[in-house]
Amino acid sequence: MTPSHKPALRSRRLAWDGLEFRVPWNWDIGLYKFLRKGVTRVEIEDEYAVRLEAEWLRPRRKPDHASILKRYHKAVEKFTKSATEELPVKGLPAGWTATRFIIKETAPNAGNSGLKIVEQQHVAALYLSPNSELVFFAFIHCIKEDQESPADLIRLVAADFRHHGRAKLVPWELFDISFELPPEFLLESTLFDVGSKLMVFRWKMRRFYLWHFSCADMFLKDGVVMEEWVTGYLNAFSAIRGPIFRPGRNGEILWKRLWKHPFGHRDEIGRYCFKYRIRCRRDLEKNQLVAWVFNYRKDADLDMIPADLRFPRP
């Protein structure tokens, strides 16, 4: 008799702030925070609830392992106090440790006909990179109705986990967008709407705005020219106040300074950045329009923009 095998989890890649790992296909980033002392926090959710909480830190000096374990055990106290079972998760790569907590509680039955036992499972995990450049904590939350095994979920996260600590380019991937930027570009803010994803990065005092517009065929039709559409959008975008934009050709958007800011807007003056480079491109495969604005100081700054974003591409 042929033994049955579990089908592999359908998954996708997430990449954020120099880390990348895989999660179930319907999970995505719902919240992020840059906390004090260099800690990054993300909450990853599906259609119904937060499924994974993660925090990581890049220590400036070699961390004390005993202190890290103490912090880890303190973080999982909320599970250890109420868990009926604690089971170690086996089969993880080197540097990982994880525990599965099974919690059983009573809850009213439908129609108030007595009580029933409700089971929840949580996984707490800790990863310390071999060179001690990264400390990563994760909590995965499951309910009985879930199809995925809690242990399989943390194995999925750990299996292809990667820290791009010293890479020349680091990936960013979430929702339907994917790109790479130098690690010197630090995320400053985001605006995620239906059909429009804006991420604003800073490099020293320079600022880089990157948009991904979904369903491009809906607004680039009936003779609408891409460069003209992007120009209209940028001129209505209130966060960039120094220049006025006009359409160019082959994905280029031109600019000139507004008459009321002949020496620059106060935001430009404060950062001493008075130049702009603007590009846009339509991605037919993803049905997206990608556009970016780089507010910089000198022409050499343009070398920081990855070749993949220097539109037009051959």
One Martini backbone bead per residue (centre of mass of N, CA, C, O) as a GRO file, in nm:
protein
  314
    1MET     BB    1   0.094   0.037   0.024
    2THR     BB    2   0.068   0.367  -0.037
    3PRO     BB    3   0.176   0.632   0.109
    4SER     BB    4   0.071   0.917   0.247
    5HIS     BB    5   0.087   1.268   0.159
    6LYS     BB    6   0.135   1.580   0.221
    7PRO     BB    7   0.066   1.861   0.096
    8ALA     BB    8   0.201   2.132   0.003
    9LEU     BB    9   0.227   2.443   0.083
   10ARG     BB   10   0.081   2.721  -0.017
   11SER     BB   11   0.300   2.985  -0.124
   12ARG     BB   12   0.488   3.287  -0.030
   13ARG     BB   13   0.671   3.577  -0.052
   14LEU     BB   14   0.838   3.772   0.198
   15ALA     BB   15   0.971   4.118   0.206
   16TRP     BB   16   1.144   4.289   0.487
   17ASP     BB   17   1.391   4.466   0.604
   18GLY     BB   18   1.606   4.226   0.497
   19LEU     BB   19   1.382   4.005   0.487
   20GLU     BB   20   1.303   3.652   0.408
   21PHE     BB   21   0.995   3.456   0.357
   22ARG     BB   22   0.755   3.204   0.401
   23VAL     BB   23   0.399   3.185   0.334
   24PRO     BB   24   0.098   3.165   0.299
   25TRP     BB   25  -0.072   3.283   0.024
   26ASN     BB   26  -0.296   3.455   0.228
   27TRP     BB   27  -0.060   3.618   0.341
   28ASP     BB   28  -0.003   3.948   0.496
   29ILE     BB   29   0.075   4.264   0.559
   30GLY     BB   30  -0.084   4.470   0.820
   31LEU     BB   31   0.171   4.555   1.009
   32TYR     BB   32   0.409   4.816   1.106
   33LYS     BB   33   0.717   4.869   1.308
   34PHE     BB   34   0.950   5.111   1.444
   35LEU     BB   35   1.126   5.070   1.710
   36ARG     BB   36   1.313   5.081   1.957
   37LYS     BB   37   1.642   4.987   1.920
   38GLY     BB   38   1.594   4.859   1.617
   39VAL     BB   39   1.303   4.744   1.609
   40THR     BB   40   1.110   4.516   1.421
   41ARG     BB   41   0.755   4.505   1.332
   42VAL     BB   42   0.518   4.243   1.240
   43GLU     BB   43   0.191   4.178   1.092
   44ILE     BB   44   0.036   3.877   0.984
   45GLU     BB   45  -0.242   3.815   0.761
   46ASP     BB   46  -0.552   3.723   0.690
   47GLU     BB   47  -0.893   3.748   0.641
   48TYR     BB   48  -0.935   3.733   0.984
   49ALA     BB   49  -0.630   3.735   1.113
   50VAL     BB   50  -0.366   3.717   1.308
   51ARG     BB   51  -0.085   3.484   1.245
   52LEU     BB   52   0.183   3.673   1.258
   53GLU     BB   53   0.447   3.756   1.482
   54ALA     BB   54   0.728   3.990   1.444
   55GLU     BB   55   1.072   4.027   1.564
   56TRP     BB   56   1.371   4.237   1.507
   57LEU     BB   57   1.739   4.239   1.550
   58ARG     BB   58   2.049   4.435   1.508
   59PRO     BB   59   2.318   4.403   1.662
   60ARG     BB   60   2.605   4.594   1.742
   61ARG     BB   61   2.666   4.354   1.926
   62LYS     BB   62   2.728   4.081   2.078
   63PRO     BB   63   2.509   3.880   2.207
   64ASP     BB   64   2.350   3.752   2.487
   65HIS     BB   65   2.216   3.447   2.518
   66ALA     BB   66   2.083   3.460   2.796
   67SER     BB   67   1.917   3.719   2.740
   68ILE     BB   68   1.756   3.611   2.502
   69LEU     BB   69   1.620   3.371   2.648
   70LYS     BB   70   1.484   3.543   2.863
   71ARG     BB   71   1.308   3.705   2.665
   72TYR     BB   72   1.166   3.466   2.538
   73HIS     BB   73   1.033   3.347   2.798
   74LYS     BB   74   0.874   3.604   2.860
   75ALA     BB   75   0.706   3.611   2.590
   76VAL     BB   76   0.574   3.304   2.657
   77GLU     BB   77   0.405   3.324   2.920
   78LYS     BB   78   0.112   3.350   2.801
   79PHE     BB   79   0.126   3.038   2.726
   80THR     BB   80   0.238   2.875   2.973
   81LYS     BB   81  -0.003   2.946   3.173
   82SER     BB   82  -0.242   2.803   2.962
   83ALA     BB   83  -0.115   2.544   2.888
   84THR     BB   84  -0.156   2.188   2.842
   85GLU     BB   85   0.073   2.193   2.613
   86GLU     BB   86   0.430   2.120   2.535
   87LEU     BB   87   0.599   2.125   2.211
   88PRO     BB   88   0.850   2.050   2.026
   89VAL     BB   89   1.001   2.157   1.729
   90LYS     BB   90   1.093   1.974   1.461
   91GLY     BB   91   1.296   2.023   1.176
   92LEU     BB   92   1.495   2.261   1.205
   93PRO     BB   93   1.712   2.473   1.147
   94ALA     BB   94   1.978   2.622   1.225
   95GLY     BB   95   1.906   2.846   1.507
   96TRP     BB   96   1.639   2.704   1.582
   97THR     BB   97   1.349   2.756   1.804
   98ALA     BB   98   1.046   2.566   1.907
   99THR     BB   99   0.701   2.596   2.037
  100ARG     BB  100   0.408   2.414   2.113
  101PHE     BB  101   0.083   2.539   2.205
  102ILE     BB  102  -0.188   2.401   2.396
  103ILE     BB  103  -0.522   2.536   2.420
  104LYS     BB  104  -0.793   2.483   2.654
  105GLU     BB  105  -1.136   2.592   2.635
  106THR     BB  106  -1.433   2.721   2.739
  107ALA     BB  107  -1.754   2.733   2.557
  108PRO     BB  108  -2.033   2.816   2.420
  109ASN     BB  109  -2.284   2.687   2.270
  110ALA     BB  110  -2.501   2.673   2.042
  111GLY     BB  111  -2.789   2.785   2.203
  112ASN     BB  112  -2.700   2.740   2.507
  113SER     BB  113  -2.601   2.411   2.522
  114GLY     BB  114  -2.367   2.457   2.694
  115LEU     BB  115  -2.039   2.325   2.672
  116LYS     BB  116  -1.713   2.365   2.514
  117ILE     BB  117  -1.417   2.272   2.359
  118VAL     BB  118  -1.147   2.495   2.288
  119GLU     BB  119  -0.886   2.501   2.046
  120GLN     BB  120  -0.550   2.624   2.064
  121GLN     BB  121  -0.259   2.728   1.868
  122HIS     BB  122   0.092   2.791   1.935
  123VAL     BB  123   0.396   2.948   1.811
  124ALA     BB  124   0.728   2.971   1.930
  125ALA     BB  125   1.016   3.160   1.803
  126LEU     BB  126   1.380   3.131   1.755
  127TYR     BB  127   1.645   3.333   1.597
  128LEU     BB  128   2.005   3.285   1.550
  129SER     BB  129   2.254   3.384   1.391
  130PRO     BB  130   2.573   3.274   1.348
  131ASN     BB  131   2.688   3.594   1.353
  132SER     BB  132   2.487   3.774   1.533
  133GLU     BB  133   2.309   3.983   1.333
  134LEU     BB  134   2.039   3.822   1.431
  135VAL     BB  135   1.716   3.864   1.594
  136PHE     BB  136   1.428   3.630   1.603
  137PHE     BB  137   1.079   3.662   1.651
  138ALA     BB  138   0.789   3.429   1.675
  139PHE     BB  139   0.422   3.415   1.622
  140ILE     BB  140   0.179   3.157   1.593
  141HIS     BB  141  -0.172   3.137   1.497
  142CYS     BB  142  -0.425   2.891   1.584
  143ILE     BB  143  -0.696   2.687   1.483
  144LYS     BB  144  -0.877   2.402   1.449
  145GLU     BB  145  -0.979   2.474   1.144
  146ASP     BB  146  -0.715   2.448   1.039
  147GLN     BB  147  -0.518   2.297   0.789
  148GLU     BB  148  -0.265   2.376   0.923
  149SER     BB  149   0.023   2.307   1.072
  150PRO     BB  150   0.206   2.463   1.305
  151ALA     BB  151   0.476   2.324   1.243
  152ASP     BB  152   0.468   2.376   0.933
  153LEU     BB  153   0.471   2.685   0.945
  154ILE     BB  154   0.753   2.725   1.078
  155ARG     BB  155   0.902   2.564   0.863
  156LEU     BB  156   0.837   2.750   0.632
  157VAL     BB  157   0.976   3.002   0.744
  158ALA     BB  158   1.265   2.867   0.797
  159ALA     BB  159   1.361   2.732   0.529
  160ASP     BB  160   1.383   3.038   0.356
  161PHE     BB  161   1.540   3.203   0.541
  162ARG     BB  162   1.660   3.553   0.504
  163HIS     BB  163   1.953   3.763   0.547
  164HIS     BB  164   2.038   4.095   0.404
  165GLY     BB  165   2.281   4.245   0.551
  166ARG     BB  166   2.527   4.274   0.296
  167ALA     BB  167   2.374   4.361   0.062
  168LYS     BB  168   2.330   4.563  -0.217
  169LEU     BB  169   2.044   4.425  -0.233
  170VAL     BB  170   1.701   4.443  -0.125
  171PRO     BB  171   1.405   4.295  -0.075
  172TRP     BB  172   1.058   4.367  -0.173
  173GLU     BB  173   0.755   4.182  -0.060
  174LEU     BB  174   0.409   4.250  -0.135
  175PHE     BB  175   0.139   4.160  -0.235
  176ASP     BB  176   0.194   4.271  -0.585
  177ILE     BB  177   0.494   4.346  -0.499
  178SER     BB  178   0.837   4.391  -0.647
  179PHE     BB  179   1.170   4.477  -0.521
  180GLU     BB  180   1.485   4.667  -0.524
  181LEU     BB  181   1.720   4.798  -0.273
  182PRO     BB  182   1.922   4.958  -0.101
  183PRO     BB  183   1.992   4.950   0.242
  184GLU     BB  184   2.005   5.271   0.268
  185PHE     BB  185   1.705   5.249   0.220
  186LEU     BB  186   1.461   5.387   0.426
  187LEU     BB  187   1.169   5.346   0.564
  188GLU     BB  188   0.917   5.604   0.622
  189SER     BB  189   0.649   5.536   0.443
  190THR     BB  190   0.294   5.457   0.384
  191LEU     BB  191   0.031   5.385   0.115
  192PHE     BB  192  -0.240   5.157   0.130
  193ASP     BB  193  -0.444   5.093  -0.140
  194VAL     BB  194  -0.671   5.028  -0.361
  195GLY     BB  195  -0.451   5.005  -0.638
  196SER     BB  196  -0.240   5.155  -0.427
  197LYS     BB  197   0.127   5.174  -0.372
  198LEU     BB  198   0.312   5.348  -0.125
  199MET     BB  199   0.672   5.410  -0.094
  200VAL     BB  200   0.889   5.575   0.141
  201PHE     BB  201   1.224   5.678   0.112
  202ARG     BB  202   1.549   5.713   0.273
  203TRP     BB  203   1.867   5.886   0.195
  204LYS     BB  204   1.946   6.049   0.415
  205MET     BB  205   1.804   6.336   0.258
  206ARG     BB  206   1.678   6.172   0.065
  207ARG     BB  207   1.394   6.095  -0.165
  208PHE     BB  208   1.178   5.798  -0.229
  209TYR     BB  209   0.918   5.738  -0.459
  210LEU     BB  210   0.691   5.444  -0.473
  211TRP     BB  211   0.475   5.312  -0.724
  212HIS     BB  212   0.182   5.084  -0.737
  213PHE     BB  213  -0.044   5.015  -0.999
  214SER     BB  214  -0.329   4.858  -1.044
  215CYS     BB  215  -0.508   4.791  -1.312
  216ALA     BB  216  -0.403   4.956  -1.573
  217ASP     BB  217  -0.635   4.896  -1.790
  218MET     BB  218  -0.852   5.094  -1.653
  219PHE     BB  219  -0.673   5.386  -1.701
  220LEU     BB  220  -0.515   5.277  -1.977
  221LYS     BB  221  -0.743   5.399  -2.193
  222ASP     BB  222  -0.868   5.552  -2.457
  223GLY     BB  223  -0.577   5.706  -2.517
  224VAL     BB  224  -0.417   5.698  -2.266
  225VAL     BB  225  -0.129   5.844  -2.145
  226MET     BB  226   0.096   5.760  -1.921
  227GLU     BB  227   0.250   6.032  -1.874
  228GLU     BB  228  -0.012   6.199  -1.830
  229TRP     BB  229  -0.124   6.048  -1.587
  230VAL     BB  230   0.119   6.084  -1.397
  231THR     BB  231   0.123   6.390  -1.401
  232GLY     BB  232  -0.156   6.433  -1.274
  233TYR     BB  233  -0.094   6.285  -1.014
  234LEU     BB  234   0.153   6.454  -0.914
  235ASN     BB  235   0.007   6.737  -0.916
  236ALA     BB  236  -0.198   6.612  -0.680
  237PHE     BB  237   0.048   6.563  -0.493
  238SER     BB  238   0.106   6.714  -0.181
  239ALA     BB  239   0.404   6.611  -0.086
  240ILE     BB  240   0.494   6.758  -0.359
  241ARG     BB  241   0.582   7.120  -0.382
  242GLY     BB  242   0.810   7.239  -0.567
  243PRO     BB  243   0.708   7.116  -0.833
  244ILE     BB  244   0.621   7.079  -1.177
  245PHE     BB  245   0.463   6.865  -1.409
  246ARG     BB  246   0.553   6.695  -1.724
  247PRO     BB  247   0.537   6.529  -2.008
  248GLY     BB  248   0.712   6.293  -2.172
  249ARG     BB  249   0.913   6.026  -2.290
  250ASN     BB  250   0.962   5.702  -2.234
  251GLY     BB  251   0.885   5.740  -1.908
  252GLU     BB  252   0.919   6.047  -1.881
  253ILE     BB  253   0.932   6.311  -1.635
  254LEU     BB  254   0.899   6.643  -1.608
  255TRP     BB  255   1.042   6.956  -1.461
  256LYS     BB  256   0.958   7.250  -1.261
  257ARG     BB  257   0.964   7.533  -1.097
  258LEU     BB  258   0.785   7.711  -0.901
  259TRP     BB  259   0.730   8.047  -0.880
  260LYS     BB  260   0.689   8.041  -0.550
  261HIS     BB  261   0.977   7.846  -0.563
  262PRO     BB  262   1.271   7.951  -0.677
  263PHE     BB  263   1.452   7.823  -0.410
  264GLY     BB  264   1.249   7.643  -0.284
  265HIS     BB  265   1.118   7.446  -0.071
  266ARG     BB  266   1.137   7.396   0.263
  267ASP     BB  267   1.188   7.092   0.235
  268GLU     BB  268   1.432   7.118   0.043
  269ILE     BB  269   1.602   7.306   0.218
  270GLY     BB  270   1.622   7.124   0.472
  271ARG     BB  271   1.764   6.884   0.277
  272TYR     BB  272   1.923   6.982   0.023
  273CYS     BB  273   1.699   6.911  -0.220
  274PHE     BB  274   1.657   7.007  -0.587
  275LYS     BB  275   1.626   6.737  -0.737
  276TYR     BB  276   1.480   6.541  -1.021
  277ARG     BB  277   1.356   6.202  -1.082
  278ILE     BB  278   1.130   6.062  -1.337
  279ARG     BB  279   0.949   5.748  -1.361
  280CYS     BB  280   0.780   5.511  -1.593
  281ARG     BB  281   0.595   5.187  -1.606
  282ARG     BB  282   0.460   4.915  -1.783
  283ASP     BB  283   0.328   4.603  -1.658
  284LEU     BB  284   0.184   4.355  -1.835
  285GLU     BB  285   0.205   4.098  -1.660
  286LYS     BB  286   0.081   4.262  -1.390
  287ASN     BB  287  -0.091   4.511  -1.451
  288GLN     BB  288   0.112   4.767  -1.413
  289LEU     BB  289   0.208   5.079  -1.259
  290VAL     BB  290   0.530   5.229  -1.245
  291ALA     BB  291   0.652   5.482  -1.010
  292TRP     BB  292   0.908   5.750  -0.968
  293VAL     BB  293   1.062   5.970  -0.713
  294PHE     BB  294   1.370   6.162  -0.702
  295ASN     BB  295   1.512   6.343  -0.432
  296TYR     BB  296   1.815   6.526  -0.486
  297ARG     BB  297   2.149   6.663  -0.524
  298LYS     BB  298   2.329   6.476  -0.716
  299ASP     BB  299   2.409   6.289  -0.987
  300ALA     BB  300   2.547   6.052  -0.824
  301ASP     BB  301   2.282   5.953  -0.682
  302LEU     BB  302   2.166   5.781  -0.928
  303ASP     BB  303   2.341   5.520  -0.870
  304MET     BB  304   2.133   5.404  -0.648
  305ILE     BB  305   1.960   5.317  -0.873
  306PRO     BB  306   1.846   5.052  -0.995
  307ALA     BB  307   1.842   4.918  -1.305
  308ASP     BB  308   1.539   4.809  -1.291
  309LEU     BB  309   1.436   5.131  -1.243
  310ARG     BB  310   1.566   5.239  -1.515
  311PHE     BB  311   1.387   5.397  -1.709
  312PRO     BB  312   1.398   5.249  -1.976
  313ARG     BB  313   1.396   4.929  -2.094
  314PRO     BB  314   1.531   4.713  -2.341
   0.00000   0.00000   0.00000
